[in-house]
Coordinates of C-alpha atoms in Angstrom, one line a residue:
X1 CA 62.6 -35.3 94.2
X2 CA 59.8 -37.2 95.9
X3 CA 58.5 -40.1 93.0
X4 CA 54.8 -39.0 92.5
X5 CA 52.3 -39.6 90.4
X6 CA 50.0 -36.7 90.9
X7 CA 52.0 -35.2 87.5
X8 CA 49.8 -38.0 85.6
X9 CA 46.7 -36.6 86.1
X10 CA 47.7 -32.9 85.5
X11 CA 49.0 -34.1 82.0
X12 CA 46.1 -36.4 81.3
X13 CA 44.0 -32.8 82.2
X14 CA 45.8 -31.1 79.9
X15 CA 45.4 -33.6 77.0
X16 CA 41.8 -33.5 77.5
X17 CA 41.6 -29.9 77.7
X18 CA 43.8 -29.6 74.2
X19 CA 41.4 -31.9 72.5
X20 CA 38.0 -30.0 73.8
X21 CA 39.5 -27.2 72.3
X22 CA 38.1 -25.6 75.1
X23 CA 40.1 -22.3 75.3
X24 CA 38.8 -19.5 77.9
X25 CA 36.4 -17.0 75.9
X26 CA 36.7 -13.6 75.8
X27 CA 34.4 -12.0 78.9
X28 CA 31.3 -11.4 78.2
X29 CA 31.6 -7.1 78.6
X30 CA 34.5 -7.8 75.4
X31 CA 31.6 -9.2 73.7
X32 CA 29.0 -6.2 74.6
X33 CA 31.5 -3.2 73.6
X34 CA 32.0 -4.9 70.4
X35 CA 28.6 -5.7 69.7
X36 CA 27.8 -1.5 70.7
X37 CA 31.0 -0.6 68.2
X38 CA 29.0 -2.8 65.5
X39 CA 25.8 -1.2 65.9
X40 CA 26.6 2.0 65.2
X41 CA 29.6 1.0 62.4
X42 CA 28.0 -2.1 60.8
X43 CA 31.5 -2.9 60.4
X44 CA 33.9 -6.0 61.2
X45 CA 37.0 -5.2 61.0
X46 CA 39.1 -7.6 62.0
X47 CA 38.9 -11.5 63.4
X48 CA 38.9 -9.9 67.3
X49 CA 35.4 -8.3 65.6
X50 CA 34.3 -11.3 64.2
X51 CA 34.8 -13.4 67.0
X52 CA 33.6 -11.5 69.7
X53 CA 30.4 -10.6 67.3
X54 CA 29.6 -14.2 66.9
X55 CA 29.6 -15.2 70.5
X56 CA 27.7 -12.1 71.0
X57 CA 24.7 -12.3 68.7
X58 CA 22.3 -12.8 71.4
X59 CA 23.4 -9.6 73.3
X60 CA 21.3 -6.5 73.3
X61 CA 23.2 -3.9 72.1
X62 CA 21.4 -1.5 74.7
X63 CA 19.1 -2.1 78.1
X64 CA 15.9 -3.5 76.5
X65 CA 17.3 -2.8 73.1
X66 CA 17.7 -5.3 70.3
X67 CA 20.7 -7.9 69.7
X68 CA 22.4 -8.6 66.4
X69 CA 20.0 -11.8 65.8
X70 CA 17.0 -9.6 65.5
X71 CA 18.2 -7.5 63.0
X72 CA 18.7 -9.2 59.7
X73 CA 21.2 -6.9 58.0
X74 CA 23.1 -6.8 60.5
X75 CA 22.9 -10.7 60.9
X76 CA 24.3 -10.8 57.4
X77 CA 27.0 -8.9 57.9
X78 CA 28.5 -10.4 60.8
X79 CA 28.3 -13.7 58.9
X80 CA 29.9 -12.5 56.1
X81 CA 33.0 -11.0 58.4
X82 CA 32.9 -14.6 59.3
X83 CA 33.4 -15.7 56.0
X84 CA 36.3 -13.7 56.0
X85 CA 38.1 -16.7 57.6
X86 CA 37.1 -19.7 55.7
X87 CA 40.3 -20.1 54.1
X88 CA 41.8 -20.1 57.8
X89 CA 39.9 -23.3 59.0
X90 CA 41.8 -22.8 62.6
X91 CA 40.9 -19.0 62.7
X92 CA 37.5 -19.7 61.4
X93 CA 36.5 -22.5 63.6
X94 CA 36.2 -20.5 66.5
X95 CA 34.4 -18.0 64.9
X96 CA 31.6 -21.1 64.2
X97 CA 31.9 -22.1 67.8
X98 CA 30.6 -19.0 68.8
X99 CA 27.8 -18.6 66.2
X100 CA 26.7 -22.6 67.1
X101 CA 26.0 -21.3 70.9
X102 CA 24.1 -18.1 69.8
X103 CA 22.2 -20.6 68.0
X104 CA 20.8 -22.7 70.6
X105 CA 20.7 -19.3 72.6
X106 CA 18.0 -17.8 70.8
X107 CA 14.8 -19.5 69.9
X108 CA 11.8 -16.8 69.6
X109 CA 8.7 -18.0 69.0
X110 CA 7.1 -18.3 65.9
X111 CA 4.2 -15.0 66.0
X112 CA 3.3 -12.1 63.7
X113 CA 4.9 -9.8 66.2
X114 CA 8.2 -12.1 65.9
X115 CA 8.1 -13.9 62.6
X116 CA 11.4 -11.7 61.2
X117 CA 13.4 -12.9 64.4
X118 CA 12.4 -16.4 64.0
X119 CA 13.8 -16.1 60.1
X120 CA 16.7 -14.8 61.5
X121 CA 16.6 -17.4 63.6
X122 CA 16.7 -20.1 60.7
X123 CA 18.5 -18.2 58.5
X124 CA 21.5 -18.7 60.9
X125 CA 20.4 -22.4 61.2
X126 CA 21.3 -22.9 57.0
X127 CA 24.1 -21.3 57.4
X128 CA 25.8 -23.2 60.0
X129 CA 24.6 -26.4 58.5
X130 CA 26.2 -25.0 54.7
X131 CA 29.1 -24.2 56.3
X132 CA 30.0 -27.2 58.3
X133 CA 32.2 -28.1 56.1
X134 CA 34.4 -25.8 56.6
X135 CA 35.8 -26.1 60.0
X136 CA 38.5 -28.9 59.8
X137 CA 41.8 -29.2 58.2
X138 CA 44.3 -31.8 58.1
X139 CA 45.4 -31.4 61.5
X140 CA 43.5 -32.7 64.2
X141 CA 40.6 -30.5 65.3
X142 CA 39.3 -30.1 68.9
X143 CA 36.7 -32.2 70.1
X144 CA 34.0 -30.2 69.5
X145 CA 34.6 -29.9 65.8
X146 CA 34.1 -33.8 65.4
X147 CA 30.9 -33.8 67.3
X148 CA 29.3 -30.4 65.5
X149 CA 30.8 -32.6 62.0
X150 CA 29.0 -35.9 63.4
X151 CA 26.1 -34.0 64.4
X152 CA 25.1 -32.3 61.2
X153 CA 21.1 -32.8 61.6
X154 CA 21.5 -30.2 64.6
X155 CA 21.1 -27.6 62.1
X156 CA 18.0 -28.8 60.5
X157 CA 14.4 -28.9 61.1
X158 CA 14.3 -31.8 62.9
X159 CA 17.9 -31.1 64.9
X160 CA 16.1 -33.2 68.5
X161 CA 15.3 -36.6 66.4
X162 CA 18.2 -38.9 66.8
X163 CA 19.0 -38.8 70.3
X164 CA 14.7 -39.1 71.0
X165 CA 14.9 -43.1 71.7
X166 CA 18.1 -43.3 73.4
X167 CA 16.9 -40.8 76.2
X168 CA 14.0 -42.5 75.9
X169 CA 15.7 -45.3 78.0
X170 CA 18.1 -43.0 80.0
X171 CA 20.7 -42.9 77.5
X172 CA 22.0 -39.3 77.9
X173 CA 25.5 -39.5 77.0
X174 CA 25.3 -38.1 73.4
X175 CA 23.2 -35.3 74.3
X176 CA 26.0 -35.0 77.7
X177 CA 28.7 -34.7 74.9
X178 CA 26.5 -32.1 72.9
X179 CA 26.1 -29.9 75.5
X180 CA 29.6 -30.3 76.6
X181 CA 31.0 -29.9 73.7
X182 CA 28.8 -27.2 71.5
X183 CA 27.9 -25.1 74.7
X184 CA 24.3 -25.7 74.9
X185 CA 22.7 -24.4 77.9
X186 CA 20.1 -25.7 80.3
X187 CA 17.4 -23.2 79.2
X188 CA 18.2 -24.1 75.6
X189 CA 15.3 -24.5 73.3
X190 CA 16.7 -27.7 72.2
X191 CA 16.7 -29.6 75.6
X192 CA 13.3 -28.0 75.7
X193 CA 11.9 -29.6 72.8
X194 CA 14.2 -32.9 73.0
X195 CA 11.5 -33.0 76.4
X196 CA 8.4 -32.9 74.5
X197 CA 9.9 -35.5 71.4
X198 CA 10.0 -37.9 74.6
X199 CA 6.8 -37.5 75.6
X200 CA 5.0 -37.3 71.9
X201 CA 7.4 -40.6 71.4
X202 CA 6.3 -42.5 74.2
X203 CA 2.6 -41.8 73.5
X204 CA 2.4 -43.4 70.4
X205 CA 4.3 -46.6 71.9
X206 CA 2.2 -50.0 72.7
X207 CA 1.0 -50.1 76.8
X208 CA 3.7 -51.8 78.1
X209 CA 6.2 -49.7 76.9
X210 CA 4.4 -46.3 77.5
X211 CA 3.8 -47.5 81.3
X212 CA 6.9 -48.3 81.4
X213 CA 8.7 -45.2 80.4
X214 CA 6.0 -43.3 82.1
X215 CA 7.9 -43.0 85.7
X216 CA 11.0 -41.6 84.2
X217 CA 8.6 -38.8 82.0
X218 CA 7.0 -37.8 84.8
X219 CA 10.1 -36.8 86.7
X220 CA 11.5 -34.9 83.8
X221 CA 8.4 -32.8 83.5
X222 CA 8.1 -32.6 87.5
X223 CA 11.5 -30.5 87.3
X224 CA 10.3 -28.2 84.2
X225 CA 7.9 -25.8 84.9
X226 CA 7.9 -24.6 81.3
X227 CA 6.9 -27.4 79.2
X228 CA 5.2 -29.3 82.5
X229 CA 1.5 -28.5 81.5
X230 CA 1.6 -29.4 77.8
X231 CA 3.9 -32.6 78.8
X232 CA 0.7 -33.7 81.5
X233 CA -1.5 -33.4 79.1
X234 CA -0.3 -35.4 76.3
X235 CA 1.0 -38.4 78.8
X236 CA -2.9 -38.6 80.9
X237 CA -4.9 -38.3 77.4
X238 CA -2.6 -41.0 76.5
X239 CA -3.0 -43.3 80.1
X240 CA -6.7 -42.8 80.0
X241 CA -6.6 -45.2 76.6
X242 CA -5.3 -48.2 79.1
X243 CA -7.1 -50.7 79.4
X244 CA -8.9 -51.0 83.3
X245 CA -6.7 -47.4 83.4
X246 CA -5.3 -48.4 86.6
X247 CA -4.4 -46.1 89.2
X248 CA -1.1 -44.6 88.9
X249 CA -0.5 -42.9 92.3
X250 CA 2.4 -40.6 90.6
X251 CA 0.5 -39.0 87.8
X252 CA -2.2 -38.4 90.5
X253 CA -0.1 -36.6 92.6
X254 CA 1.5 -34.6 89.8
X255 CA -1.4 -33.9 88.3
X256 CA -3.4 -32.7 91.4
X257 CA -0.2 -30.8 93.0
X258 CA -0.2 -29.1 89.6
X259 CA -3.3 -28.4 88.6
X260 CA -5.5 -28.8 92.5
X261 CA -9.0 -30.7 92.4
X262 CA -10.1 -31.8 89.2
X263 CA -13.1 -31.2 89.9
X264 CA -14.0 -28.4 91.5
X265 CA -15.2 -25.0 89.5
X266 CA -12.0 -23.1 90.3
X267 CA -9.8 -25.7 88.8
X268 CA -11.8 -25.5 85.4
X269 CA -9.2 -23.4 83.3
X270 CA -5.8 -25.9 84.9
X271 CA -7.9 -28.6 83.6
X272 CA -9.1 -27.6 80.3
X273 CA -6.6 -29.0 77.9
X274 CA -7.0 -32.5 79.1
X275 CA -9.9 -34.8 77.8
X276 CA -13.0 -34.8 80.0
X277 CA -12.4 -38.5 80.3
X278 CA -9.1 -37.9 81.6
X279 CA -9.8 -35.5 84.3
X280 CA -12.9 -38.3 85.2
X281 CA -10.2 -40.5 85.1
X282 CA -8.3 -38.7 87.8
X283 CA -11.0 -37.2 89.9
X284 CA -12.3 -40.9 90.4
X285 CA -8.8 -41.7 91.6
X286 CA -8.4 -38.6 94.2
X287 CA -12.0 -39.4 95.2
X288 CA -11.0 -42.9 96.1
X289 CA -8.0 -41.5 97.7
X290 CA -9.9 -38.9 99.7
X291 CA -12.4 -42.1 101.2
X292 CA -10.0 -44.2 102.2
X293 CA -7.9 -41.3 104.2
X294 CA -11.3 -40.0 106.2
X295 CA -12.0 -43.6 107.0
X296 CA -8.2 -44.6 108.4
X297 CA -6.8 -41.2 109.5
X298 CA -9.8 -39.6 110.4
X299 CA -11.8 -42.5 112.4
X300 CA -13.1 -41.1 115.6
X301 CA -11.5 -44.1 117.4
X302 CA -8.0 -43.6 115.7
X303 CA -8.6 -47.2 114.1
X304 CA -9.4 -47.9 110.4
X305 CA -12.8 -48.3 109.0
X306 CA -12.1 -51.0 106.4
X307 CA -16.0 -51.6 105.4
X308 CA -16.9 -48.7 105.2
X309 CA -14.0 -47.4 102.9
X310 CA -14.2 -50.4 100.5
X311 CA -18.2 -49.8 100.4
X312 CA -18.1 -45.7 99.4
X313 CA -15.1 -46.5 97.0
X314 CA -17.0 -48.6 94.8
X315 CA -19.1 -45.4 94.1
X316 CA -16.7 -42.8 93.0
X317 CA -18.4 -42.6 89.9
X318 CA -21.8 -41.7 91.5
X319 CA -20.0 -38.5 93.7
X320 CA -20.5 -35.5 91.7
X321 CA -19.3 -33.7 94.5
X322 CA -17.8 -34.0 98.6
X323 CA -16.8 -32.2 101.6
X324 CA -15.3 -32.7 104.7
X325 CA -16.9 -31.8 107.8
X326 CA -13.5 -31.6 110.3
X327 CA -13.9 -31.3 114.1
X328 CA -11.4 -29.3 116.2
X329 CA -8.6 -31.8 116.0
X330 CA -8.3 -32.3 112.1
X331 CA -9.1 -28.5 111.8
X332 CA -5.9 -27.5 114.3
X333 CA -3.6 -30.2 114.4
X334 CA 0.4 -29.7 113.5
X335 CA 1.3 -33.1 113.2
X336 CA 2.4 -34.1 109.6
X337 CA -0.2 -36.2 109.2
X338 CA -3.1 -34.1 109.4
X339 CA -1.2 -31.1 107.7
X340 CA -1.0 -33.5 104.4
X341 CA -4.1 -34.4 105.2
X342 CA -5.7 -30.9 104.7
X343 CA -4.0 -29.8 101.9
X344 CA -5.1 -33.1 99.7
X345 CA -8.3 -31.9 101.1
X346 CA -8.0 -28.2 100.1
X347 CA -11.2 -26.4 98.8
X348 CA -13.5 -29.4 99.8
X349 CA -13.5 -28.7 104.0
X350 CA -15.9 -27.3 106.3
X351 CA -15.9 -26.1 109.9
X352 CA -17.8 -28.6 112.6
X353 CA -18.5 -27.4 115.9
X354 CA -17.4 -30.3 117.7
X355 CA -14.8 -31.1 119.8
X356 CA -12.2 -34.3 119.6
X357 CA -12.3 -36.5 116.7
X358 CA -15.5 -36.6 115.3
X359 CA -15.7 -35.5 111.6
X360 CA -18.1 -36.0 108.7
X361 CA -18.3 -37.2 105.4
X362 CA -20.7 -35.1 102.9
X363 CA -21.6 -36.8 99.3
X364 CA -23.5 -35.4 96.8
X365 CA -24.7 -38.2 94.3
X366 CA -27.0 -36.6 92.1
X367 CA -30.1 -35.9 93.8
X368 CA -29.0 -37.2 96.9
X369 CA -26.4 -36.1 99.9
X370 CA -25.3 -38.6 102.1
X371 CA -23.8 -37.7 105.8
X372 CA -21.2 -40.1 106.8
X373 CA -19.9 -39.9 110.6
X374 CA -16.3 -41.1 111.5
X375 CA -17.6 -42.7 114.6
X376 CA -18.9 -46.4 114.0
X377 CA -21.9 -45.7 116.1
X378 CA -23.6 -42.7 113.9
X379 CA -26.3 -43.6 111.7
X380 CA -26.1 -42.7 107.8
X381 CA -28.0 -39.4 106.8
X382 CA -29.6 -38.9 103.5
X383 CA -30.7 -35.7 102.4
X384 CA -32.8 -35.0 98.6
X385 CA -31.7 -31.9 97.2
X386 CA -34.9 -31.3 95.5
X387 CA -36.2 -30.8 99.0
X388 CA -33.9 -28.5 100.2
X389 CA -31.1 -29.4 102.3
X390 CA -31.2 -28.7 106.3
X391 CA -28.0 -27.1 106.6
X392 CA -25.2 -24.9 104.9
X393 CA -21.4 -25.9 104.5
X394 CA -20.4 -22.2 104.1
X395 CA -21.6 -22.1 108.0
X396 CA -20.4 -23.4 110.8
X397 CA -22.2 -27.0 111.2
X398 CA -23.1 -28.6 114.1
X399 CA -24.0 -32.9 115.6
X400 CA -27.2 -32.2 118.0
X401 CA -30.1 -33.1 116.1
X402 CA -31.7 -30.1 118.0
X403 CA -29.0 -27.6 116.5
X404 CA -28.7 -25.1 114.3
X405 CA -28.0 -26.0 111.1
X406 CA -27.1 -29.5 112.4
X407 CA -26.2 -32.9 110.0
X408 CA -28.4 -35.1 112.4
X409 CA -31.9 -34.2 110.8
X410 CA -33.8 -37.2 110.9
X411 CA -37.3 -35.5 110.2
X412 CA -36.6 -34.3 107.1
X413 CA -33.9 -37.2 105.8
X414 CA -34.9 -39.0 103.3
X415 CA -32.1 -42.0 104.2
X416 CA -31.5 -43.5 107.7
X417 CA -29.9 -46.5 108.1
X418 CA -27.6 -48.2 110.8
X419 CA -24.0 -50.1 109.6
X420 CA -24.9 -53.0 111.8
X421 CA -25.2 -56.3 110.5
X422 CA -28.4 -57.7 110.1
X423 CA -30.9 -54.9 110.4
X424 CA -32.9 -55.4 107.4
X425 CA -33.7 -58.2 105.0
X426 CA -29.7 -58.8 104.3
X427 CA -27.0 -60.6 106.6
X428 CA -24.6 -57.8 105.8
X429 CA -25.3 -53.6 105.9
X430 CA -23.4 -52.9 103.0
X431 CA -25.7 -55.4 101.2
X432 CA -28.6 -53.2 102.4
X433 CA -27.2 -50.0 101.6
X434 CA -26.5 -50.9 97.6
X435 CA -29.9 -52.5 97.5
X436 CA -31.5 -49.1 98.9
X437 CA -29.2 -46.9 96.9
X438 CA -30.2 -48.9 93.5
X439 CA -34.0 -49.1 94.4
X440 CA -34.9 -45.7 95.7
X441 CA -32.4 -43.6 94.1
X442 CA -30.5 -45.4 91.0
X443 CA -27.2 -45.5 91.9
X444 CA -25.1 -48.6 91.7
X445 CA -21.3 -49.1 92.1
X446 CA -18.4 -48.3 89.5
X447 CA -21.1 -46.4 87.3
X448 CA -22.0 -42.5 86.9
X449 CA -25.2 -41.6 87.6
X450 CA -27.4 -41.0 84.4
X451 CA -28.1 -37.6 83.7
X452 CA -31.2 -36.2 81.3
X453 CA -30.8 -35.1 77.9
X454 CA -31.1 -31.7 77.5
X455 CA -34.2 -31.5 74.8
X456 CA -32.4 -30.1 71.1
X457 CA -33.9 -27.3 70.3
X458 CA -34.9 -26.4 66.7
X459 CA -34.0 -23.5 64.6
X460 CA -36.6 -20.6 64.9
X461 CA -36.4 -21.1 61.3
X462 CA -34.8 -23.5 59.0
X463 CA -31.3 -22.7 56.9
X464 CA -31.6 -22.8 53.2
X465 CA -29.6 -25.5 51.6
X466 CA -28.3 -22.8 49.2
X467 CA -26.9 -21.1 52.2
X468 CA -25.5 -23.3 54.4
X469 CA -21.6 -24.2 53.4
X470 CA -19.5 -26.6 54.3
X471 CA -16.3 -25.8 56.4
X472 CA -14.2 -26.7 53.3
X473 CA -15.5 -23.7 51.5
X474 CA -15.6 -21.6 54.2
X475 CA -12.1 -22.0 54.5
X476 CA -10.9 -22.1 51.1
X477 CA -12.4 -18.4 51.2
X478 CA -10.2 -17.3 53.8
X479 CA -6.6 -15.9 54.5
X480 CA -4.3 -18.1 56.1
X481 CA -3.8 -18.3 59.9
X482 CA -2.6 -20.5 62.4
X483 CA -5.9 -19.6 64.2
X484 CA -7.7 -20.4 60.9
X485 CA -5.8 -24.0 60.7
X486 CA -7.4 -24.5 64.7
X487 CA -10.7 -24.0 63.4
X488 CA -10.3 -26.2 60.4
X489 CA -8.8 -29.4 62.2
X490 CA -11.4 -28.6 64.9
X491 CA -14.4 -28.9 62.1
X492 CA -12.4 -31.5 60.3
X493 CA -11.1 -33.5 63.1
X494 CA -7.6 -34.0 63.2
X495 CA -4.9 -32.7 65.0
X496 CA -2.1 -29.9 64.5
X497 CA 1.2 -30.5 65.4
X498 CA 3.1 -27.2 66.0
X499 CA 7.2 -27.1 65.7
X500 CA 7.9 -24.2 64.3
X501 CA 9.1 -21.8 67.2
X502 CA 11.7 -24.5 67.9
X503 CA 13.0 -24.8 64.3
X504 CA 10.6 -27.8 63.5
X505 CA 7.5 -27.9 60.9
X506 CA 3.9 -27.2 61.3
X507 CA 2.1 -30.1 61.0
X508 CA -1.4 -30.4 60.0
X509 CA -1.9 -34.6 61.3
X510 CA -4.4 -36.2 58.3
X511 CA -4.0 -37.8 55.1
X512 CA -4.7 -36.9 51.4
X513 CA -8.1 -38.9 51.8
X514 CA -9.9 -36.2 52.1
X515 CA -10.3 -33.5 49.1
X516 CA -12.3 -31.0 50.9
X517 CA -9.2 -31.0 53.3
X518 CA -6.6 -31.2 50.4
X519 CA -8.2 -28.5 48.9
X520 CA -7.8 -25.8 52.0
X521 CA -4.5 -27.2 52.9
X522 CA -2.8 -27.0 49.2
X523 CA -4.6 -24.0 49.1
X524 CA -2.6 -22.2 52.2
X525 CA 0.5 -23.9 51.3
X526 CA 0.9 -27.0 53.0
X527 CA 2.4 -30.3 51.6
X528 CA 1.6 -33.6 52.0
X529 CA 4.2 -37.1 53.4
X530 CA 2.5 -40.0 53.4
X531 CA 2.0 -41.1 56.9
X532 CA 2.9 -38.3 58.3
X533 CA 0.2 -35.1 57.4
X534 CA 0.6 -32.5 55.9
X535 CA 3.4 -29.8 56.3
X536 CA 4.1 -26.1 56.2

């Protein structure tokens, strides 16, 4: 015979192979007809019953029916034909194996309408963790078994916490092993919630090492639609707290792509759970964003517009609102550029009646509406809104100041001025411009716009003293709900931390300073760890 070495790697294969422990399953229609049989007997009746039963909890015994993990007697029984084989480590091992995957299978959440299935849920979770023990012998055991031994915290309340930091810094070969080794699925609960640890991790870490870990975060989220929204929020409610906040071009894109304009009305619900300084935060970036492309993309003479770009982003804060007046060739274009283009710009365009290149610029700064025209050679156009504005975006909008519903209305502007140097009392036009924009209209650079208090209006009548309660009391009065917990750490200020559908705690986030709080919350059955909340 030939001399090869091609035999090394088919033994080295099946070495590794007899060490996973990693023997074929039984299909998964074995596993259904069992789990039918059981539903109707209630009986295991042998270790083929057992083990089929155990990789088969999650399987609905009918169409739309129920599986054995919702049913708690049931549950109990097929762990007790389990038990069966603890005296039969070898036997009962694989029996384990099966129950550890139906485990990270199933993860309902934590409701009214599914509260029994998430106690089923648990109740699974102490037993693997009891009976861990039981799945060696003397002889050397599979792979697996040594990592679901090593791994006990798996099957506790906290099973995510000690692999948080090393992912944290790309270090994914434990969990690689885990799911190798215990069968854990990508749509897991637990590499769901391992997710969110990163992200509640990072937020509580100094600057430097939040911005640094913020990259890899953001790609993680970007390829989970599930958990991508909750993830956003925490990690922009936690950038806006840097100080100067610079612009972080990723978590703009992500967060616009995801959630559109920040600003506009029809973004209001994508938007809500973030802070309103956040979302500032962000529209003032996009708004920057949005100037500089109409001033280098959109320039009438295909050349950048460097003043003027540097000049209007230095007043993001002023621009409640802005549209985009495109011509014919930034309205019908296919080239890639302009196809970006309009989708960044989606919601905030308008149609101009114009041919070629020309384009406008609309900004409302409080009372004020300022026409900007890509061409150099078009004067600026201010328009007071208190006045009534000469023309309608919603409409087709036209350049000749003798036009219907034209931007070009110099009788009844309230701001014309050239972007040549040296037309008023200043060398330079953009020193002009701020000095006109400060004077006339109160608007200066890198600062909103100052907006009148609304006037507080009294009670028709005033409140008793004897009537009026304090939350605490209110509280103390009533049943407890996780709704009723919102309300409270919304009167009370702090924060809750919810867990629970993913086998974790409910956390109420404050300390024992408080005794109106300690009341309510011993009251509804929460307990307190220092420096950690309180706990249910």
């Amino acid at each position: 015979m030939t001399p090869t070495h091609q035999i090394d790697a088919v033994i080295a294969d099946l070495q590794s192979r007899a060490r996973a422990g990693t023997r074929p399953r039984m299909s998964e229609d074995h596993q259904l007809d069992a789990v039918r049989r059981f539903w109707e007997t209630q009986e295991v009746s042998s270790f083929r019953d057992a083990y089929l039963l155990s990789w088969g909890l999650c399987l609905p015994h009918r169409p739309d029916g129920d599986c054995v993990l919702d049913n708690r007697p049931r549950l109990e029984r097929v762990l007790a034909g389990a038990d069966d084989w603890t005296k039969k480590p070898t036997a009962y091992r694989r029996c384990y194996q099966g129950l550890v995957r139906s485990y990270f299978s199933y993860a309902p959440a934590q409701t009214k309408e599914k509260e029994s299935r998430y106690n089923n849920w648990r109740f699974l979770r102490e037993y693997l963790l009891e009976r861990n023990d039981c799945i060696g012998d003397t002889r050397a055991a599979p792979d697996w078994v040594s990592t679901a031994v090593e791994n006990k915290l798996l099957f506790t309340s906290e099973p995510y916490a000690p692999y948080v930091d090393s992912l944290l810094w790309g270090d994914s070969s434990v969990v690689d092993v885990l799911c190798e080794h215990l069968h854990i699925g990508k749509a897991s609960w637990f590499l769901k919630r391992l997710v969110m640890a990163q992200v509640k991790r990072a937020v509580q870490m100094d600057d430097k090492d939040y911005l640094r870990l913020l990259p890899r975060l953001l790609n993680v989220l970007a390829e989970n639609e599930v958990l991508r929204d909750p993830g956003l929020v925490r990690l922009l409610d936690r950038y806006v707290n840097v100080p100067a906040a610079p612009l972080h071009a990723r978590l703009q894109e992500l967060t616009v792509n995801w959630w559109g304009n920040p600003w506009l009305p029809s973004n209001e619900t994508r938007w809500g759970g973030v802070t309103p300084e956040a979302r500032a935060m962000v529209s003032d970036w996009l708004k920057a964003e949005i100037i500089e492309t109409f001033f280098t993309k959109l320039a009438e003479d295909g050349s950048a517009d460097p003043r003027r770009m540097q000049f209007w982003k230095r007043y993001v804060k002023s621009i409640d609102h802005m549209e985009f007046a495109l011509g014919s060739t930034a309205r019908n274009s296919t080239e890639r550029d302009f196809v970006a283009l309009r989708k960044k710009m989606q919601g905030l365009t308008c149609h101009l009646d114009t041919s070629g290149a020309n384009n406008a610029f609309i900004m409302k700064m409080g009372d004020l509406v300022v026409v900007e025209f890509s061409g150099m050679g078009n004067a600026l156009y201010g328009y007071d809104v208190r006045k009534g504005l000469p023309f309608d975006t919603k409409k087709i909008l036209r350049l000749p100041t003798d036009a219907q519903n034209s931007l070009k209305q110099k009788a009844r502007s309230v701001l014309w001025e050239s972007h040549k140097d040296g037309a008023g009392a200043w060398s330079k036009w953009e020193q002009n411009f701020e000095t006109i924009l400060l004077r006339d209209f109160g608007i200066e650079p890198q600062k909103a716009i100052p907006r009148p208090r609304q006037p507080v209006r009294a009670p028709a009548s005033p409140v008793p003293a004897t009537e009026i309660k304090k939350p605490s009391l209110a509280m103390a009065s009533r049943p407890y709900s996780l709704d009723a917990l919102r309300m409270f750490g919304k009167q009370m200020g702090f924060e809750i931390d919810d867990n629970s559908s993913l086998g974790g705690s409910l956390w109420a986030r404050t300390d024992g300073a408080n005794e109106d709080v300690t009341r309510v919350l011993t009251h509804w059955g929460f307990s307190h760890k220092p420096s950690k909340g309180w706990w249910k």
